[in-house]
Short mmCIF file of C-alpha atoms in Angstrom, two decimals:
data_model
loop_
_atom_site.label_atom_id
_atom_site.label_comp_id
_atom_site.label_asym_id
_atom_site.label_seq_id
_atom_site.Cartn_x
_atom_site.Cartn_y
_atom_site.Cartn_z
CA MET A 1 32.14 128.95 110.41
CA LYS A 2 34.52 131.19 108.53
CA THR A 3 38.19 130.28 109.05
CA THR A 4 39.87 132.33 106.32
CA PHE A 5 40.10 136.07 106.79
CA ASN A 6 41.17 138.83 104.47
CA VAL A 7 43.02 141.56 106.32
CA LEU A 8 44.22 145.04 105.40
CA THR A 9 47.45 146.01 107.15
CA VAL A 10 48.29 149.70 107.20
CA CYS A 11 51.47 151.69 107.88
CA GLY A 12 52.89 155.05 106.82
CA SER A 13 54.74 153.76 103.78
CA GLY A 14 52.51 150.76 103.11
CA THR A 15 55.60 148.58 102.93
CA VAL A 16 57.52 148.02 106.14
CA SER A 17 55.64 147.74 109.41
CA SER A 18 52.48 146.69 107.56
CA THR A 19 54.45 143.75 106.15
CA MET A 20 55.77 142.86 109.59
CA VAL A 21 52.29 142.98 111.11
CA ALA A 22 51.02 140.81 108.26
CA GLU A 23 53.73 138.18 108.79
CA LYS A 24 53.20 138.04 112.55
CA LEU A 25 49.43 137.92 112.23
CA LYS A 26 49.51 135.01 109.77
CA GLU A 27 51.78 133.11 112.13
CA ALA A 28 49.86 133.88 115.32
CA LEU A 29 46.46 133.00 113.86
CA ALA A 30 47.66 129.87 112.10
CA GLU A 31 48.27 128.51 115.60
CA LYS A 32 44.61 129.12 116.35
CA GLY A 33 43.46 127.43 113.15
CA TYR A 34 42.73 130.52 111.07
CA LYS A 35 44.14 131.32 107.67
CA ILE A 36 44.93 134.96 107.00
CA THR A 37 45.50 136.65 103.68
CA THR A 38 46.75 140.23 103.75
CA THR A 39 47.11 143.34 101.65
CA GLU A 40 49.56 146.04 102.77
CA VAL A 41 48.44 149.62 102.13
CA LYS A 42 49.15 153.27 102.97
CA PRO A 43 46.65 155.24 105.07
CA GLN A 44 45.39 157.13 101.99
CA GLN A 45 44.36 153.82 100.39
CA VAL A 46 42.42 152.47 103.37
CA GLU A 47 38.99 153.87 102.58
CA SER A 48 38.82 152.66 99.00
CA TYR A 49 40.08 149.20 100.00
CA ALA A 50 37.66 148.95 102.93
CA GLU A 51 34.77 149.81 100.61
CA MET A 52 35.59 146.93 98.29
CA GLY A 53 33.79 144.63 100.69
CA SER A 54 36.35 141.87 100.39
CA TYR A 55 38.24 142.64 103.61
CA ASP A 56 37.22 141.49 107.09
CA PHE A 57 39.21 143.87 109.28
CA ILE A 58 42.15 146.27 109.44
CA ALA A 59 45.34 146.12 111.51
CA TYR A 60 47.16 149.46 111.57
CA THR A 61 50.34 151.05 112.89
CA THR A 62 49.39 154.53 111.69
CA PRO A 63 45.94 156.02 112.27
CA VAL A 64 43.19 155.23 109.78
CA PRO A 65 40.01 157.24 109.08
CA GLU A 66 37.11 156.78 111.50
CA ASN A 67 33.74 155.26 110.59
CA LEU A 68 35.11 152.70 108.17
CA SER A 69 32.81 149.87 107.15
CA ILE A 70 35.07 147.25 108.78
CA PRO A 71 36.71 147.09 112.25
CA ALA A 72 40.17 148.64 112.63
CA ILE A 73 42.59 147.44 115.32
CA ASN A 74 45.75 149.21 116.52
CA ALA A 75 48.64 146.82 115.88
CA VAL A 76 51.55 148.82 117.33
CA GLY A 77 51.70 146.71 120.50
CA PHE A 78 51.72 143.61 118.33
CA LEU A 79 54.52 145.00 116.17
CA THR A 80 56.73 145.85 119.12
CA GLY A 81 55.84 142.72 121.05
CA PHE A 82 54.85 144.95 123.94
CA ASP A 83 51.18 143.99 123.91
CA GLU A 84 50.79 140.99 121.62
CA GLU A 85 48.11 139.44 123.84
CA GLY A 86 45.94 142.56 123.88
CA PHE A 87 46.06 142.87 120.12
CA LEU A 88 45.31 139.19 119.51
CA GLU A 89 42.37 139.33 121.95
CA GLU A 90 40.89 142.18 119.92
CA VAL A 91 41.43 140.28 116.68
CA LEU A 92 39.77 137.16 118.08
CA LYS A 93 36.85 139.25 119.31
CA VAL A 94 36.37 140.63 115.80
CA ILE A 95 36.58 137.12 114.34
CA GLU A 96 33.96 135.87 116.83
CA GLN A 97 31.65 138.73 115.86
CA ILE A 98 32.05 137.93 112.18
CA ASN A 99 31.23 134.29 112.90
CA ALA A 100 28.32 135.06 115.24
CA MET B 1 74.02 146.61 104.51
CA SER B 2 73.55 149.74 106.58
CA THR B 3 76.46 151.75 107.88
CA PHE B 4 76.60 152.20 111.62
CA ASP B 5 79.66 153.35 113.54
CA GLU B 6 80.65 155.36 116.59
CA ASP B 7 80.68 158.61 114.62
CA LEU B 8 76.95 158.20 114.04
CA ILE B 9 76.16 158.21 117.76
CA LEU B 10 75.20 161.27 119.82
CA LEU B 11 75.69 160.50 123.49
CA GLY B 12 73.64 162.17 126.22
CA ALA B 13 72.19 164.71 123.80
CA GLU B 14 70.05 167.55 125.09
CA ALA B 15 66.97 168.57 123.12
CA GLU B 16 63.95 170.70 123.93
CA GLN B 17 61.69 168.97 121.46
CA ALA B 18 61.65 166.10 119.01
CA GLU B 19 62.42 168.31 116.02
CA ASP B 20 65.74 169.42 117.58
CA ILE B 21 67.08 165.92 117.87
CA LEU B 22 65.69 164.92 114.47
CA SER B 23 67.57 167.85 112.91
CA ARG B 24 70.83 166.98 114.64
CA LEU B 25 70.72 163.32 113.65
CA ALA B 26 69.75 164.22 110.08
CA ALA B 27 72.64 166.71 109.92
CA LEU B 28 75.01 163.99 111.09
CA LEU B 29 73.85 161.67 108.32
CA HIS B 30 73.94 164.49 105.78
CA SER B 31 77.47 165.58 106.70
CA ARG B 32 78.73 162.15 105.72
CA GLY B 33 76.76 161.99 102.50
CA TYR B 34 74.34 159.21 103.47
CA VAL B 35 71.24 161.31 102.85
CA LYS B 36 70.09 163.98 100.42
CA ASP B 37 69.37 167.64 101.24
CA SER B 38 65.67 166.80 101.43
CA PHE B 39 66.07 164.13 104.13
CA ARG B 40 65.83 166.36 107.20
CA ASP B 41 62.54 168.00 106.22
CA ALA B 42 61.15 164.66 105.05
CA VAL B 43 61.86 163.05 108.43
CA VAL B 44 60.36 165.96 110.37
CA GLU B 45 57.21 166.00 108.23
CA ARG B 46 56.84 162.24 108.38
CA GLU B 47 57.15 162.25 112.16
CA LYS B 48 54.19 164.66 112.34
CA LEU B 49 52.00 162.49 110.09
CA HIS B 50 53.20 159.05 111.15
CA PRO B 51 54.88 159.35 114.54
CA THR B 52 57.37 156.68 115.58
CA GLY B 53 57.55 156.79 119.39
CA LEU B 54 57.37 153.20 120.59
CA PRO B 55 56.32 151.74 123.90
CA SER B 56 59.11 149.50 125.10
CA GLU B 57 60.14 147.74 128.27
CA GLY B 58 61.13 150.62 130.50
CA VAL B 59 62.92 152.88 128.03
CA TYR B 60 60.94 154.50 125.24
CA VAL B 61 62.47 154.54 121.79
CA ALA B 62 61.66 156.44 118.59
CA ILE B 63 62.61 155.22 115.13
CA PRO B 64 62.22 158.25 112.84
CA HIS B 65 62.81 157.65 109.14
CA ALA B 66 61.92 158.93 105.69
CA ASP B 67 61.08 157.60 102.30
CA PRO B 68 64.05 155.88 100.55
CA VAL B 69 64.06 158.55 97.81
CA HIS B 70 65.74 160.91 100.29
CA VAL B 71 68.56 158.45 101.01
CA ASN B 72 71.85 157.95 99.12
CA GLN B 73 73.21 155.06 101.13
CA SER B 74 71.73 153.15 104.06
CA ALA B 75 72.93 154.27 107.47
CA ILE B 76 71.71 154.45 111.05
CA ALA B 77 72.28 157.34 113.45
CA VAL B 78 71.54 157.01 117.15
CA ALA B 79 71.06 159.48 119.98
CA THR B 80 70.77 158.77 123.66
CA LEU B 81 69.04 161.65 125.43
CA LYS B 82 70.05 163.21 128.71
CA GLU B 83 66.41 163.96 129.53
CA PRO B 84 63.42 162.32 127.85
CA VAL B 85 62.07 164.17 124.81
CA SER B 86 58.39 164.07 123.97
CA PHE B 87 57.48 162.11 120.83
CA SER B 88 54.03 161.10 119.65
CA MET B 89 53.36 157.40 119.76
CA MET B 90 53.18 155.26 116.66
CA GLY B 91 49.54 154.56 115.83
CA SER B 92 48.24 157.00 118.47
CA PRO B 93 49.42 160.56 117.65
CA ASP B 94 47.40 161.99 120.56
CA VAL B 95 49.54 160.07 123.03
CA THR B 96 53.04 161.34 123.75
CA VAL B 97 55.86 159.39 125.34
CA GLY B 98 59.17 160.51 126.84
CA VAL B 99 61.76 159.03 124.52
CA LYS B 100 65.30 158.27 125.77
CA ILE B 101 66.78 156.62 122.67
CA VAL B 102 66.33 157.83 119.08
CA VAL B 103 67.31 155.47 116.28
CA MET B 104 67.17 157.31 112.95
CA LEU B 105 66.93 154.98 110.00
CA ALA B 106 68.15 156.18 106.61
CA ILE B 107 67.28 153.18 104.53
CA HIS B 108 67.74 152.84 100.82
CA LYS B 109 65.77 149.63 100.20
CA PRO B 110 62.45 148.68 101.81
CA GLU B 111 63.46 145.02 102.20
CA GLU B 112 66.50 146.10 104.17
CA HIS B 113 64.30 148.28 106.35
CA LEU B 114 62.04 145.32 107.06
CA GLN B 115 64.87 143.11 108.27
CA LEU B 116 66.28 145.91 110.37
CA LEU B 117 62.90 146.55 111.94
CA ARG B 118 62.55 142.85 112.78
CA ASN B 119 65.85 143.05 114.65
CA PHE B 120 64.89 146.26 116.39
CA MET B 121 61.57 144.85 117.58
CA LYS B 122 63.52 142.19 119.46
CA LEU B 123 65.65 144.93 120.96
CA PHE B 124 62.59 146.83 122.15
CA GLN B 125 61.57 143.86 124.26
CA ASP B 126 64.99 143.62 125.90
CA LYS B 127 64.80 145.89 128.92
CA GLU B 128 68.37 145.24 130.03
CA LEU B 129 69.78 146.11 126.64
CA LEU B 130 67.69 149.27 126.37
CA LEU B 131 68.74 150.39 129.84
CA GLY B 132 72.35 149.64 128.96
CA ILE B 133 72.15 151.81 125.84
CA SER B 134 70.30 154.58 127.61
CA GLU B 135 72.80 154.70 130.48
CA ALA B 136 75.99 154.14 128.46
CA THR B 137 78.69 156.71 129.19
CA THR B 138 80.74 156.16 126.04
CA ARG B 139 79.83 155.98 122.37
CA GLN B 140 81.86 152.79 122.17
CA ARG B 141 79.52 151.12 124.68
CA VAL B 142 76.43 152.17 122.69
CA TYR B 143 78.07 150.81 119.58
CA GLU B 144 78.86 147.49 121.28
CA LEU B 145 75.29 147.10 122.49
CA LEU B 146 73.57 148.17 119.27
CA GLY B 147 76.10 146.95 116.73
CA GLY B 148 74.92 143.35 117.02
CA VAL B 149 71.32 144.33 116.37
CA VAL B 150 72.23 146.33 113.31
CA SER B 151 74.66 143.87 111.78
CA ALA B 152 72.36 140.89 112.33
CA GLN B 153 70.42 141.89 109.26
CA THR B 154 70.61 139.63 106.28
CA VAL B 155 70.07 141.58 103.12
CA THR B 156 69.25 139.63 100.01
CA LYS B 157 69.61 142.35 97.41
#
Protein backbone atom coordinates (compact mmCIF):
# COMPACT_ATOMS: atom_id res chain seq x y z
CA MET A 1 0.00 0.00 0.00
CA LYS A 2 1.24 3.41 -0.99
CA THR A 3 1.58 5.82 1.95
CA THR A 4 3.58 8.65 0.39
CA PHE A 5 1.82 10.93 -2.07
CA ASN A 6 3.11 13.62 -4.35
CA VAL A 7 0.66 16.49 -4.63
CA LEU A 8 0.41 19.56 -6.85
CA THR A 9 -1.13 22.55 -5.09
CA VAL A 10 -2.39 25.35 -7.31
CA CYS A 11 -3.32 28.99 -6.73
CA GLY A 12 -3.36 32.19 -8.79
CA SER A 13 0.15 33.28 -7.90
CA GLY A 14 1.56 29.82 -7.20
CA THR A 15 2.92 31.11 -3.91
CA VAL A 16 0.41 32.00 -1.23
CA SER A 17 -2.75 29.96 -0.89
CA SER A 18 -1.08 26.99 -2.58
CA THR A 19 1.54 27.06 0.18
CA MET A 20 -1.15 27.25 2.85
CA VAL A 21 -3.05 24.33 1.35
CA ALA A 22 0.20 22.36 1.18
CA GLU A 23 1.01 23.01 4.84
CA LYS A 24 -2.47 22.09 6.04
CA LEU A 25 -2.63 18.99 3.87
CA LYS A 26 0.69 17.66 5.15
CA GLU A 27 -0.50 18.16 8.71
CA ALA A 28 -3.97 16.69 8.22
CA LEU A 29 -2.75 13.58 6.41
CA ALA A 30 0.15 12.96 8.74
CA GLU A 31 -2.51 12.31 11.38
CA LYS A 32 -3.90 9.59 9.13
CA GLY A 33 -0.49 8.04 8.55
CA TYR A 34 0.23 9.43 5.10
CA LYS A 35 3.25 11.40 4.05
CA ILE A 36 2.67 14.20 1.57
CA THR A 37 5.20 15.99 -0.58
CA THR A 38 4.00 19.05 -2.48
CA THR A 39 4.87 21.34 -5.34
CA GLU A 40 3.19 24.76 -5.52
CA VAL A 41 2.34 25.96 -9.03
CA LYS A 42 0.34 28.54 -11.01
CA PRO A 43 -2.64 27.41 -13.11
CA GLN A 44 -0.64 27.80 -16.35
CA GLN A 45 1.90 25.24 -15.08
CA VAL A 46 -0.62 22.56 -14.09
CA GLU A 47 -0.86 20.66 -17.36
CA SER A 48 2.87 20.22 -17.88
CA TYR A 49 3.36 19.16 -14.25
CA ALA A 50 0.43 16.73 -14.36
CA GLU A 51 1.87 15.12 -17.49
CA MET A 52 5.16 14.39 -15.75
CA GLY A 53 3.54 11.35 -14.19
CA SER A 54 5.15 11.89 -10.82
CA TYR A 55 2.14 13.52 -9.13
CA ASP A 56 -0.79 11.66 -7.58
CA PHE A 57 -3.40 14.40 -7.40
CA ILE A 58 -4.03 18.15 -7.44
CA ALA A 59 -5.47 20.43 -4.75
CA TYR A 60 -6.49 23.82 -6.16
CA THR A 61 -7.86 27.17 -5.05
CA THR A 62 -8.13 28.52 -8.58
CA PRO A 63 -9.66 26.51 -11.43
CA VAL A 64 -7.44 24.08 -13.32
CA PRO A 65 -7.94 22.72 -16.87
CA GLU A 66 -10.39 19.84 -17.28
CA ASN A 67 -9.44 16.33 -18.41
CA LEU A 68 -6.11 16.24 -16.64
CA SER A 69 -4.45 12.85 -16.23
CA ILE A 70 -4.70 13.02 -12.42
CA PRO A 71 -7.64 13.89 -10.09
CA ALA A 72 -8.10 17.55 -9.13
CA ILE A 73 -9.82 18.54 -5.88
CA ASN A 74 -11.16 21.99 -4.96
CA ALA A 75 -9.32 23.05 -1.79
CA VAL A 76 -11.00 26.40 -1.08
CA GLY A 77 -13.15 24.98 1.73
CA PHE A 78 -10.02 23.45 3.23
CA LEU A 79 -8.16 26.75 2.99
CA THR A 80 -10.90 28.72 4.71
CA GLY A 81 -11.66 26.00 7.22
CA PHE A 82 -15.27 26.16 6.08
CA ASP A 83 -15.38 22.63 4.70
CA GLU A 84 -12.24 20.84 5.84
CA GLU A 85 -14.08 17.54 6.27
CA GLY A 86 -15.53 17.55 2.77
CA PHE A 87 -12.15 18.24 1.22
CA LEU A 88 -10.36 15.58 3.27
CA GLU A 89 -13.05 13.02 2.41
CA GLU A 90 -12.40 13.65 -1.28
CA VAL A 91 -8.65 13.36 -0.76
CA LEU A 92 -9.04 10.07 1.11
CA LYS A 93 -11.31 8.76 -1.64
CA VAL A 94 -8.63 9.53 -4.22
CA ILE A 95 -5.99 7.85 -2.05
CA GLU A 96 -8.18 4.74 -1.70
CA GLN A 97 -8.62 4.61 -5.47
CA ILE A 98 -4.88 4.87 -6.01
CA ASN A 99 -4.34 2.04 -3.53
CA ALA A 100 -7.17 -0.13 -4.89
CA MET B 1 4.60 44.78 8.56
CA SER B 2 1.50 45.98 6.75
CA THR B 3 -0.05 49.34 7.40
CA PHE B 4 -3.64 49.32 8.53
CA ASP B 5 -5.43 52.26 10.12
CA GLU B 6 -8.84 53.88 10.33
CA ASP B 7 -8.19 55.98 7.23
CA LEU B 8 -8.00 52.77 5.20
CA ILE B 9 -11.54 51.73 6.12
CA LEU B 10 -14.67 52.49 4.07
CA LEU B 11 -17.72 52.05 6.27
CA GLY B 12 -21.11 51.04 4.89
CA ALA B 13 -19.99 51.58 1.31
CA GLU B 14 -22.48 51.32 -1.52
CA ALA B 15 -21.44 49.62 -4.74
CA GLU B 16 -23.35 48.29 -7.73
CA GLN B 17 -20.74 45.73 -8.65
CA ALA B 18 -17.45 44.32 -7.46
CA GLU B 19 -15.38 46.53 -9.76
CA ASP B 20 -16.79 49.70 -8.11
CA ILE B 21 -15.62 48.75 -4.67
CA LEU B 22 -12.30 47.42 -5.98
CA SER B 23 -11.67 50.79 -7.65
CA ARG B 24 -12.52 52.75 -4.51
CA LEU B 25 -10.30 50.68 -2.25
CA ALA B 26 -7.46 50.79 -4.78
CA ALA B 27 -7.83 54.58 -5.03
CA LEU B 28 -7.62 54.83 -1.25
CA LEU B 29 -4.37 52.85 -1.22
CA HIS B 30 -3.03 54.81 -4.18
CA SER B 31 -3.81 58.21 -2.65
CA ARG B 32 -1.50 57.38 0.23
CA GLY B 33 1.27 56.03 -1.95
CA TYR B 34 1.05 52.37 -0.92
CA VAL B 35 0.46 51.12 -4.45
CA LYS B 36 1.59 51.97 -7.97
CA ASP B 37 -0.58 53.39 -10.77
CA SER B 38 -0.94 49.88 -12.18
CA PHE B 39 -2.42 48.39 -8.99
CA ARG B 40 -6.09 49.13 -9.63
CA ASP B 41 -6.21 47.51 -13.07
CA ALA B 42 -4.10 44.59 -11.83
CA VAL B 43 -6.56 43.88 -9.00
CA VAL B 44 -9.60 44.12 -11.28
CA GLU B 45 -8.05 41.81 -13.88
CA ARG B 46 -6.88 39.35 -11.27
CA GLU B 47 -10.33 39.20 -9.71
CA LYS B 48 -11.75 38.14 -13.09
CA LEU B 49 -9.19 35.37 -13.56
CA HIS B 50 -8.76 34.26 -9.96
CA PRO B 51 -11.78 35.44 -7.97
CA THR B 52 -11.45 35.82 -4.22
CA GLY B 53 -14.98 35.62 -2.80
CA LEU B 54 -14.82 33.29 0.19
CA PRO B 55 -17.49 31.24 1.90
CA SER B 56 -17.42 32.11 5.57
CA GLU B 57 -19.58 31.59 8.62
CA GLY B 58 -22.55 33.81 7.89
CA VAL B 59 -20.84 36.82 6.32
CA TYR B 60 -19.11 36.44 2.98
CA VAL B 61 -15.74 38.08 2.54
CA ALA B 62 -13.58 38.85 -0.50
CA ILE B 63 -9.82 39.30 -0.33
CA PRO B 64 -8.85 40.96 -3.63
CA HIS B 65 -5.14 41.49 -4.22
CA ALA B 66 -2.53 41.87 -6.94
CA ASP B 67 0.97 40.79 -7.68
CA PRO B 68 3.60 42.40 -5.38
CA VAL B 69 5.17 44.24 -8.35
CA HIS B 70 2.25 46.69 -8.22
CA VAL B 71 2.84 47.50 -4.55
CA ASN B 72 5.20 50.09 -3.01
CA GLN B 73 4.56 49.33 0.64
CA SER B 74 2.35 46.71 2.28
CA ALA B 75 -1.04 47.96 3.39
CA ILE B 76 -4.57 46.69 3.89
CA ALA B 77 -7.75 48.55 2.97
CA VAL B 78 -11.15 47.36 4.16
CA ALA B 79 -14.72 48.08 3.10
CA THR B 80 -17.90 47.05 4.82
CA LEU B 81 -20.80 47.09 2.38
CA LYS B 82 -24.26 48.45 3.00
CA GLU B 83 -25.77 45.83 0.69
CA PRO B 84 -24.01 42.64 -0.41
CA VAL B 85 -22.06 42.94 -3.66
CA SER B 86 -21.73 39.98 -5.99
CA PHE B 87 -18.24 38.45 -6.21
CA SER B 88 -17.24 35.20 -7.87
CA MET B 89 -16.10 32.52 -5.48
CA MET B 90 -12.48 31.48 -5.15
CA GLY B 91 -11.95 28.21 -7.00
CA SER B 92 -15.44 28.27 -8.57
CA PRO B 93 -15.81 31.35 -10.82
CA ASP B 94 -19.28 30.21 -11.94
CA VAL B 95 -20.58 30.59 -8.40
CA THR B 96 -21.24 34.09 -7.09
CA VAL B 97 -21.64 35.09 -3.47
CA GLY B 98 -23.00 38.26 -1.87
CA VAL B 99 -19.97 39.77 -0.17
CA LYS B 100 -20.38 42.09 2.87
CA ILE B 101 -16.73 42.67 3.78
CA VAL B 102 -13.92 43.39 1.31
CA VAL B 103 -10.35 43.13 2.57
CA MET B 104 -7.96 44.43 -0.09
CA LEU B 105 -4.42 43.22 0.40
CA ALA B 106 -1.57 45.26 -1.04
CA ILE B 107 1.32 43.06 -0.09
CA HIS B 108 4.93 43.64 -0.95
CA LYS B 109 6.41 40.27 0.07
CA PRO B 110 4.81 36.85 -0.52
CA GLU B 111 5.91 35.53 2.89
CA GLU B 112 4.10 38.42 4.55
CA HIS B 113 1.02 37.64 2.50
CA LEU B 114 1.13 34.03 3.66
CA GLN B 115 1.19 34.95 7.34
CA LEU B 116 -1.58 37.47 6.85
CA LEU B 117 -3.71 34.91 5.04
CA ARG B 118 -3.19 32.42 7.88
CA ASN B 119 -4.56 35.01 10.29
CA PHE B 120 -7.45 35.88 8.03
CA MET B 121 -8.47 32.25 7.61
CA LYS B 122 -9.00 32.11 11.37
CA LEU B 123 -11.08 35.25 11.12
CA PHE B 124 -13.27 33.72 8.42
CA GLN B 125 -14.29 30.96 10.81
CA ASP B 126 -15.26 33.44 13.53
CA LYS B 127 -18.90 34.26 12.86
CA GLU B 128 -19.22 36.66 15.78
CA LEU B 129 -16.21 38.67 14.69
CA LEU B 130 -17.38 38.81 11.07
CA LEU B 131 -20.85 39.93 12.12
CA GLY B 132 -19.29 42.53 14.40
CA ILE B 133 -17.22 43.94 11.54
CA SER B 134 -20.10 43.84 9.10
CA GLU B 135 -22.47 45.63 11.49
CA ALA B 136 -19.97 48.12 12.96
CA THR B 137 -21.22 51.71 12.86
CA THR B 138 -17.84 53.40 13.28
CA ARG B 139 -14.50 52.95 11.54
CA GLN B 140 -12.91 52.80 14.97
CA ARG B 141 -14.93 49.67 15.79
CA VAL B 142 -13.87 47.97 12.54
CA TYR B 143 -10.29 48.86 13.33
CA GLU B 144 -10.57 47.42 16.84
CA LEU B 145 -12.01 44.16 15.55
CA LEU B 146 -9.66 43.72 12.60
CA GLY B 147 -6.54 45.35 14.00
CA GLY B 148 -5.66 42.31 16.09
CA VAL B 149 -5.89 40.01 13.09
CA VAL B 150 -3.66 42.22 11.00
CA SER B 151 -1.04 42.96 13.63
CA ALA B 152 -0.77 39.32 14.72
CA GLN B 153 1.44 38.65 11.74
CA THR B 154 5.03 37.83 12.42
CA VAL B 155 7.18 38.84 9.52
CA THR B 156 10.64 37.40 9.34
CA LYS B 157 12.11 39.53 6.58
